[in-house]
């Protein structure tokens, strides 16, 4: 597990033929498209600009240490050259396995490799229709599909997972998505997927691998809160590692007309917030159907990278500062004897750190290693000009001008 909690920041990639529709990876279900109507995205999927070395470079420069890529999403389309289906990249105009070069490119940059794999499959002929299936309202379709055998589908699912975990070398994490027992018509969980058996298969093929918590087996090696900012106590109970997965704009797959983009500052604060609470952040990019990260995504990754280049020390290998309460609008992370004070706001001249008087040997800004002076009220000051600070608080003297970085960070060298 240690690589995972060290890494803190990863890239999620949602890529498949839905990128051609360019209106969310659930488009087939949302718009109740049938196979014939959805086929146009398969027939026209030709990512001629696909160069995963560029993706890996953007991820590495953003400070990301691992990648999780959608091998297959709910629509059933496979990025790799599976022997168990023709519904795969090599049969589209792309004409080749798109997963292999991605794995290679990210590995070359030193990133760990994770596979997202959908438990659902809206294309497979034995996948029983349910509340999420695109044809859930089509009575004729449902009548024709009444005899579907989920056991046969599960065999297929296990077979595909076996391919993925035997053809691409060491895989560091397996990200199954998702289980929905009890949610209504045709709801599925561990019985449908034969989750216990599937997990045993994964562990047998890749003994070192980490597996997420969406197999409906109670828990996993780590938990995966989705598009929420965890608050203390909501995740990580019992010390279980967690990773919040986040989007740039609310959609996972490429979504051309979506304008709900998060600002780079917000994304950086989200990353800090995660680490300060002991979690990782897995940030998604949905590449387009020519095989590129669009400019709005690249701009954000680069802004995060600009900040991470100077502040990665407060993120990689860092975690919560147990027992320390940060001042208002601030977040702490800690790594060994270093405490990192992230200033989300910018106070006037002073910030007071509770419980730290006498515990800090030196303080500096992280972006330029310039000293941040520790304030001492002059002995003869009657309290008119200096501050009345409670005795256990440590005062830092901040410049009036806020450093020109997204989130300023003070690095504190602790004496204990
Ligand atoms: C959800 C969605 C999905 C996305 C995933 C990422 O469960 O079904 O489209 O891939 O979350 O966490």
Coordinates of C-alpha atoms and ligand atoms in Angstrom, one line a residue:
X1 CA 0.0 0.0 0.0
X2 CA 2.9 2.4 0.6
X3 CA 3.3 3.5 -3.0
X4 CA -0.3 4.5 -3.0
X5 CA -0.3 6.7 0.0
X6 CA 3.0 8.1 -1.0
X7 CA 1.7 9.0 -4.4
X8 CA -1.3 11.0 -3.3
X9 CA -2.1 12.2 -6.8
X10 CA -3.1 10.2 -9.9
X11 CA -4.7 10.6 -13.3
X12 CA -8.0 9.0 -14.2
X13 CA -8.5 8.5 -18.0
X14 CA -12.0 7.8 -19.4
X15 CA -11.7 7.0 -23.0
X16 CA -13.8 5.0 -25.4
X17 CA -16.1 5.5 -28.4
X18 CA -18.4 7.7 -26.3
X19 CA -15.7 10.4 -26.8
X20 CA -17.1 10.6 -30.4
X21 CA -20.6 11.3 -29.1
X22 CA -18.9 13.9 -26.9
X23 CA -21.8 14.2 -24.4
X24 CA -20.8 12.1 -21.4
X25 CA -19.8 8.5 -21.1
X26 CA -23.3 7.5 -20.1
X27 CA -24.8 8.8 -23.4
X28 CA -26.0 5.3 -24.5
X29 CA -28.0 4.9 -21.3
X30 CA -29.1 8.5 -20.9
X31 CA -30.4 8.8 -24.4
X32 CA -31.6 5.1 -24.5
X33 CA -29.6 4.5 -27.6
X34 CA -29.8 1.0 -29.1
X35 CA -26.8 -0.9 -30.4
X36 CA -27.6 0.1 -34.0
X37 CA -27.8 3.8 -33.1
X38 CA -24.7 3.7 -31.0
X39 CA -22.7 1.8 -33.7
X40 CA -21.9 5.1 -35.5
X41 CA -19.4 5.9 -32.8
X42 CA -17.7 2.6 -33.2
X43 CA -17.6 3.0 -37.0
X44 CA -16.1 6.4 -36.8
X45 CA -13.7 6.1 -33.9
X46 CA -10.4 7.0 -35.5
X47 CA -8.0 8.7 -32.9
X48 CA -5.4 9.7 -35.4
X49 CA -3.6 12.1 -33.1
X50 CA -3.4 9.6 -30.2
X51 CA 0.1 9.7 -28.7
X52 CA 0.1 8.4 -25.1
X53 CA 3.6 9.7 -24.6
X54 CA 2.1 13.2 -24.6
X55 CA -0.6 12.2 -22.1
X56 CA 2.1 10.7 -19.8
X57 CA 4.2 13.8 -20.1
X58 CA 1.2 16.0 -19.0
X59 CA 0.4 13.7 -16.1
X60 CA 4.0 13.5 -14.9
X61 CA 4.4 17.3 -15.2
X62 CA 1.3 17.8 -13.2
X63 CA 2.9 15.8 -10.4
X64 CA 0.7 12.7 -10.9
X65 CA 2.3 9.5 -9.8
X66 CA -0.2 6.9 -11.2
X67 CA -2.8 6.5 -13.8
X68 CA -6.1 4.6 -13.9
X69 CA -7.4 3.9 -17.4
X70 CA -10.8 2.7 -18.5
X71 CA -10.1 -0.6 -20.2
X72 CA -13.9 -1.0 -20.7
X73 CA -16.7 1.3 -19.6
X74 CA -20.4 0.4 -19.2
X75 CA -21.0 0.5 -22.9
X76 CA -18.8 -2.6 -23.2
X77 CA -16.3 -1.1 -25.6
X78 CA -12.8 -2.4 -25.0
X79 CA -9.6 -0.5 -25.6
X80 CA -7.5 -3.6 -25.7
X81 CA -7.4 -6.4 -28.2
X82 CA -9.6 -8.9 -26.3
X83 CA -10.0 -12.4 -27.7
X84 CA -13.4 -12.6 -26.1
X85 CA -15.2 -9.9 -28.2
X86 CA -15.1 -8.0 -31.4
X87 CA -16.3 -4.9 -29.7
X88 CA -12.9 -3.4 -29.3
X89 CA -10.6 -0.8 -30.6
X90 CA -8.8 -3.0 -33.1
X91 CA -12.1 -3.4 -35.0
X92 CA -12.7 0.3 -35.3
X93 CA -10.9 2.5 -37.7
X94 CA -8.3 2.9 -35.0
X95 CA -7.3 -0.7 -36.0
X96 CA -5.1 -1.5 -33.0
X97 CA -4.8 -2.2 -29.3
X98 CA -4.9 1.3 -27.7
X99 CA -4.2 0.1 -24.2
X100 CA -0.7 -1.4 -24.7
X101 CA 1.0 1.8 -25.9
X102 CA -0.7 3.7 -23.0
X103 CA 0.6 1.4 -20.4
X104 CA 4.0 1.5 -21.9
X105 CA 4.1 5.4 -22.1
X106 CA 3.0 5.9 -18.5
X107 CA 5.4 3.3 -17.2
X108 CA 8.2 5.0 -19.0
X109 CA 7.4 8.2 -17.1
X110 CA 7.6 6.2 -13.9
X111 CA 3.8 6.2 -13.2
X112 CA 2.1 3.2 -11.6
X113 CA -0.6 1.6 -13.7
X114 CA -4.2 1.0 -12.7
X115 CA -7.0 -0.6 -14.7
X116 CA -10.6 0.6 -14.4
X117 CA -12.9 -2.1 -15.6
X118 CA -16.7 -1.8 -15.8
X119 CA -18.7 -4.6 -14.2
X120 CA -21.7 -3.5 -16.3
X121 CA -21.8 -4.2 -20.0
X122 CA -24.6 -2.7 -22.1
X123 CA -23.4 -4.5 -25.2
X124 CA -23.0 -8.0 -24.1
X125 CA -25.8 -10.4 -25.2
X126 CA -26.0 -12.1 -21.8
X127 CA -26.0 -9.0 -19.6
X128 CA -29.5 -8.9 -18.1
X129 CA -31.4 -5.7 -18.7
X130 CA -31.7 -3.6 -15.6
X131 CA -32.5 -0.1 -14.3
X132 CA -29.4 1.4 -16.0
X133 CA -29.5 -0.5 -19.3
X134 CA -30.2 1.7 -22.4
X135 CA -33.1 -0.5 -23.3
X136 CA -34.8 -0.5 -19.9
X137 CA -38.0 1.0 -21.3
X138 CA -38.1 -1.1 -24.5
X139 CA -40.7 -3.8 -23.8
X140 CA -39.9 -5.8 -27.0
X141 CA -36.2 -5.7 -26.2
X142 CA -36.8 -6.8 -22.7
X143 CA -39.0 -9.7 -23.8
X144 CA -36.4 -10.8 -26.2
X145 CA -33.7 -10.5 -23.5
X146 CA -35.7 -12.3 -20.8
X147 CA -33.6 -15.5 -21.1
X148 CA -30.2 -13.8 -20.6
X149 CA -27.9 -15.7 -18.4
X150 CA -25.9 -13.6 -16.0
X151 CA -23.6 -16.5 -15.2
X152 CA -22.4 -16.5 -18.8
X153 CA -21.9 -12.8 -18.6
X154 CA -19.8 -13.3 -15.4
X155 CA -17.7 -15.9 -17.2
X156 CA -17.0 -13.3 -19.9
X157 CA -16.2 -10.7 -17.3
X158 CA -13.8 -13.0 -15.5
X159 CA -12.2 -14.0 -18.8
X160 CA -11.6 -10.4 -19.8
X161 CA -10.1 -9.5 -16.4
X162 CA -7.8 -12.5 -16.8
X163 CA -6.6 -11.1 -20.1
X164 CA -6.0 -7.7 -18.7
X165 CA -4.0 -9.1 -15.8
X166 CA -1.8 -11.5 -17.8
X167 CA -0.9 -9.4 -20.9
X168 CA 0.4 -6.1 -19.6
X169 CA 3.0 -7.0 -16.9
X170 CA 2.6 -5.8 -13.4
X171 CA -0.6 -3.9 -12.8
X172 CA -0.7 -1.9 -9.6
X173 CA -4.4 -1.3 -9.0
X174 CA -7.7 -2.7 -10.2
X175 CA -10.6 -0.3 -10.2
X176 CA -13.9 -2.1 -10.6
X177 CA -17.1 -0.1 -11.3
X178 CA -19.7 -0.6 -9.9
X179 CA -22.2 -2.6 -7.8
X180 CA -25.8 -1.5 -7.1
X181 CA -27.6 -4.2 -5.2
X182 CA -31.1 -3.3 -4.0
X183 CA -31.4 -0.3 -6.3
X184 CA -34.4 -1.7 -8.2
X185 CA -35.1 -3.4 -11.5
X186 CA -32.4 -6.0 -12.2
X187 CA -30.0 -4.5 -9.7
X188 CA -26.7 -6.2 -9.5
X189 CA -24.0 -6.9 -7.0
X190 CA -21.6 -9.6 -5.8
X191 CA -23.9 -12.5 -6.8
X192 CA -24.1 -11.3 -10.4
X193 CA -20.4 -10.6 -10.8
X194 CA -19.3 -13.6 -8.6
X195 CA -17.2 -11.0 -6.8
X196 CA -15.5 -13.2 -4.3
X197 CA -14.3 -15.5 -7.1
X198 CA -13.3 -12.5 -9.2
X199 CA -11.3 -11.0 -6.4
X200 CA -9.5 -14.3 -5.8
X201 CA -8.6 -14.4 -9.5
X202 CA -7.2 -10.9 -9.4
X203 CA -5.1 -11.7 -6.3
X204 CA -3.9 -14.9 -7.8
X205 CA -2.8 -13.3 -11.1
X206 CA -1.3 -10.1 -9.5
X207 CA -0.5 -10.8 -5.8
X208 CA 0.7 -7.2 -5.2
X209 CA -2.3 -5.4 -6.7
X210 CA -4.6 -3.1 -4.9
X211 CA -8.3 -3.5 -5.5
X212 CA -11.0 -0.8 -4.9
X213 CA -14.2 -1.2 -3.0
X214 CA -16.9 -1.4 -5.7
X215 CA -17.3 -5.2 -5.9
X216 CA -20.0 -5.3 -3.2
X217 CA -17.7 -7.2 -0.8
X218 CA -18.0 -4.9 2.1
X219 CA -14.8 -3.1 1.5
X220 CA -11.6 -3.3 -0.5
X221 CA -8.0 -2.2 -0.2
X222 CA -9.1 1.4 -0.6
X223 CA -12.4 3.3 -0.8
X224 CA -13.4 5.6 -3.6
X225 CA -15.6 8.6 -2.7
X226 CA -16.8 10.1 -6.0
X227 CA -17.1 13.8 -6.9
X228 CA -17.4 14.8 -3.2
X229 CA -15.0 16.4 -0.9
X230 CA -14.8 14.0 2.0
X231 CA -15.1 15.6 5.4
X232 CA -13.4 14.1 8.4
X233 CA -15.0 11.0 9.7
X234 CA -16.8 10.2 6.5
X235 CA -14.0 8.1 4.9
X236 CA -11.0 6.3 6.0
X237 CA -12.7 4.8 9.0
X238 CA -10.5 2.2 10.6
X239 CA -7.5 3.6 8.7
X240 CA -8.6 2.3 5.3
X241 CA -6.8 4.3 2.6
X242 CA -9.1 6.3 0.3
X243 CA -8.9 8.1 -2.9
X244 CA -11.5 10.7 -4.0
X245 CA -12.1 10.6 -7.7
X246 CA -12.8 14.0 -9.3
X247 CA -13.7 15.4 -12.6
X248 CA -12.5 18.6 -14.3
X249 CA -16.1 19.5 -15.4
X250 CA -18.5 17.0 -13.9
X251 CA -18.2 14.5 -16.8
X252 CA -15.8 11.6 -17.0
X253 CA -15.9 11.1 -20.8
X254 CA -15.2 13.9 -23.2
X255 CA -18.1 16.3 -23.0
X256 CA -17.7 19.1 -25.6
X257 CA -20.5 21.5 -24.6
X258 CA -20.0 21.2 -20.9
X259 CA -19.0 24.5 -19.3
X260 CA -18.8 23.4 -15.7
X261 CA -15.0 23.6 -15.5
X262 CA -13.4 23.8 -12.2
X263 CA -10.8 26.5 -11.9
X264 CA -7.1 25.5 -11.4
X265 CA -7.1 27.1 -8.0
X266 CA -10.1 25.1 -6.9
X267 CA -8.5 21.9 -8.2
X268 CA -5.3 22.6 -6.2
X269 CA -7.3 23.3 -3.1
X270 CA -9.1 20.1 -3.6
X271 CA -5.8 18.2 -3.8
X272 CA -4.6 19.9 -0.6
X273 CA -7.8 19.2 1.1
X274 CA -7.6 15.5 0.3
X275 CA -4.1 15.1 1.5
X276 CA -4.8 17.1 4.7
X277 CA -7.5 14.5 5.5
X278 CA -5.3 11.5 4.6
X279 CA -6.6 10.7 1.1
X280 CA -5.4 10.6 -2.5
X281 CA -7.0 12.5 -5.4
X282 CA -7.6 10.8 -8.7
X283 CA -8.3 13.5 -11.2
X284 CA -9.9 12.7 -14.5
X285 CA -9.3 13.7 -18.1
X286 CA -11.6 12.5 -20.8
X287 CA -9.6 12.6 -24.0
X288 CA -11.4 13.4 -27.3
X289 CA -12.0 11.1 -30.2
X290 CA -8.9 12.3 -32.0
X291 CA -6.9 11.0 -29.1
X292 CA -6.0 14.3 -27.5
X293 CA -6.4 16.0 -24.2
X294 CA -8.4 19.2 -25.1
X295 CA -6.9 22.6 -24.3
X296 CA -9.1 23.2 -21.3
X297 CA -7.8 20.1 -19.7
X298 CA -4.2 20.7 -20.6
X299 CA -4.4 24.3 -19.2
X300 CA -5.6 22.9 -15.9
X301 CA -3.0 20.1 -15.7
X302 CA -0.3 22.6 -16.4
X303 CA -1.5 25.1 -13.8
X304 CA -1.6 22.3 -11.2
X305 CA 1.9 21.3 -12.5
X306 CA 3.2 24.8 -12.0
X307 CA 2.1 24.7 -8.4
X308 CA 3.2 21.1 -7.8
X309 CA 6.7 21.8 -9.2
X310 CA 7.2 24.2 -6.3
X311 CA 5.0 22.5 -3.7
X312 CA 5.1 18.8 -4.3
X313 CA 6.9 18.4 -1.0
X314 CA 3.7 19.2 0.8
X315 CA 1.8 16.6 -1.1
X316 CA 3.9 13.5 -2.1
X317 CA 4.5 11.4 0.9
X318 CA 2.6 13.8 3.1
X319 CA -0.5 13.2 5.2
X320 CA -2.6 14.7 7.9
X321 CA -1.0 16.5 10.8
X322 CA -2.6 14.4 13.6
X323 CA -3.6 16.4 16.6
X324 CA -2.9 19.8 15.1
X325 CA -5.7 22.3 14.4
X326 CA -4.9 24.7 11.6
X327 CA -6.0 28.3 11.7
X328 CA -9.1 29.5 9.8
X329 CA -8.9 29.1 6.0
X330 CA -5.7 27.0 6.3
X331 CA -4.9 23.3 5.8
X332 CA -2.0 21.4 7.3
X333 CA -0.2 18.4 5.8
X334 CA 2.7 16.8 7.5
X335 CA 5.7 14.6 6.4
X336 CA 8.0 13.6 9.2
X337 CA 9.4 16.7 10.9
X338 CA 7.9 19.0 8.3
X339 CA 4.6 20.7 8.8
X340 CA 3.0 22.4 5.8
X341 CA 0.7 25.3 6.3
X342 CA -1.5 25.9 3.2
X343 CA -3.0 29.4 3.2
X344 CA -6.4 29.3 1.3
X345 CA -7.0 32.9 2.4
X346 CA -4.5 35.7 2.9
X347 CA -4.7 37.3 6.4
X348 CA -3.3 40.7 7.2
X349 CA 0.3 40.4 8.3
X350 CA 0.0 37.6 10.9
X351 CA -1.2 34.0 11.2
X352 CA -1.3 32.3 14.6
X353 CA -0.7 28.6 14.9
X354 CA -2.3 27.0 17.9
X355 CA -0.2 24.8 20.1
X356 CA 3.1 25.4 18.2
X357 CA 4.9 27.9 20.3
X358 CA 8.4 26.5 21.0
X359 CA 7.9 23.6 18.6
X360 CA 9.2 25.2 15.4
X361 CA 12.9 25.7 14.6
X362 CA 12.5 27.5 11.3
X363 CA 9.8 28.6 8.8
X364 CA 10.0 29.4 5.1
X365 CA 7.8 29.8 2.1
X366 CA 8.0 26.7 0.0
X367 CA 7.9 28.4 -3.4
X368 CA 11.1 30.4 -2.9
X369 CA 12.6 29.1 0.4
X370 CA 12.5 32.6 1.9
X371 CA 12.3 32.9 5.6
X372 CA 8.9 33.5 7.2
X373 CA 9.8 35.2 10.5
X374 CA 8.4 33.9 13.7
X375 CA 7.0 36.8 15.6
X376 CA 8.0 37.7 19.1
X377 CA 6.2 40.5 20.9
X378 CA 8.8 43.0 22.2
X379 CA 9.4 42.5 25.9
X380 CA 8.6 46.1 26.7
X381 CA 5.5 46.4 24.5
X382 CA 2.4 47.2 26.7
X383 CA 0.2 45.7 24.1
X384 CA -0.5 48.8 22.0
X385 CA 1.4 48.0 18.9
X386 CA 1.9 44.3 19.0
X387 CA -0.6 41.5 19.3
X388 CA -2.0 39.9 22.4
X389 CA -1.6 36.2 21.5
X390 CA -2.4 33.3 23.7
X391 CA 0.7 31.8 25.2
X392 CA 0.7 28.5 23.3
X393 CA 0.3 30.1 19.9
X394 CA 3.1 30.7 17.4
X395 CA 2.8 33.8 15.3
X396 CA 4.1 33.9 11.7
X397 CA 4.8 37.3 10.1
X398 CA 3.5 37.3 6.6
X399 CA 4.3 39.9 3.9
X400 CA 1.4 42.1 2.9
X401 CA 1.8 41.0 -0.6
X402 CA 0.6 37.5 -1.1
X403 CA 3.1 35.3 -3.0
X404 CA 2.0 34.9 -6.6
X405 CA 1.2 31.2 -6.4
X406 CA -2.1 29.5 -6.4
X407 CA -1.9 28.4 -2.8
X408 CA 1.0 29.8 -0.7
X409 CA 2.6 27.2 1.6
X410 CA 4.8 27.8 4.7
X411 CA 7.1 24.9 5.5
X412 CA 7.7 24.6 9.2
X413 CA 10.6 22.6 10.7
X414 CA 9.3 20.9 13.8
X415 CA 11.6 20.3 16.7
X416 CA 9.6 17.3 18.0
Ligands
LIG1 C1 -19.5 6.1 -11.9 C2 -20.0 6.2 -13.3 C3 -19.0 6.3 -14.2 C4 -17.6 6.7 -13.8 C5 -17.2 6.4 -12.4 C6 -16.0 7.0 -11.9 O1 -19.8 5.0 -11.1 O2 -20.8 5.1 -13.6 O3 -19.4 6.7 -15.5 O4 -16.7 5.9 -14.6 O5 -18.2 6.6 -11.6 O6 -15.8 6.9 -10.6

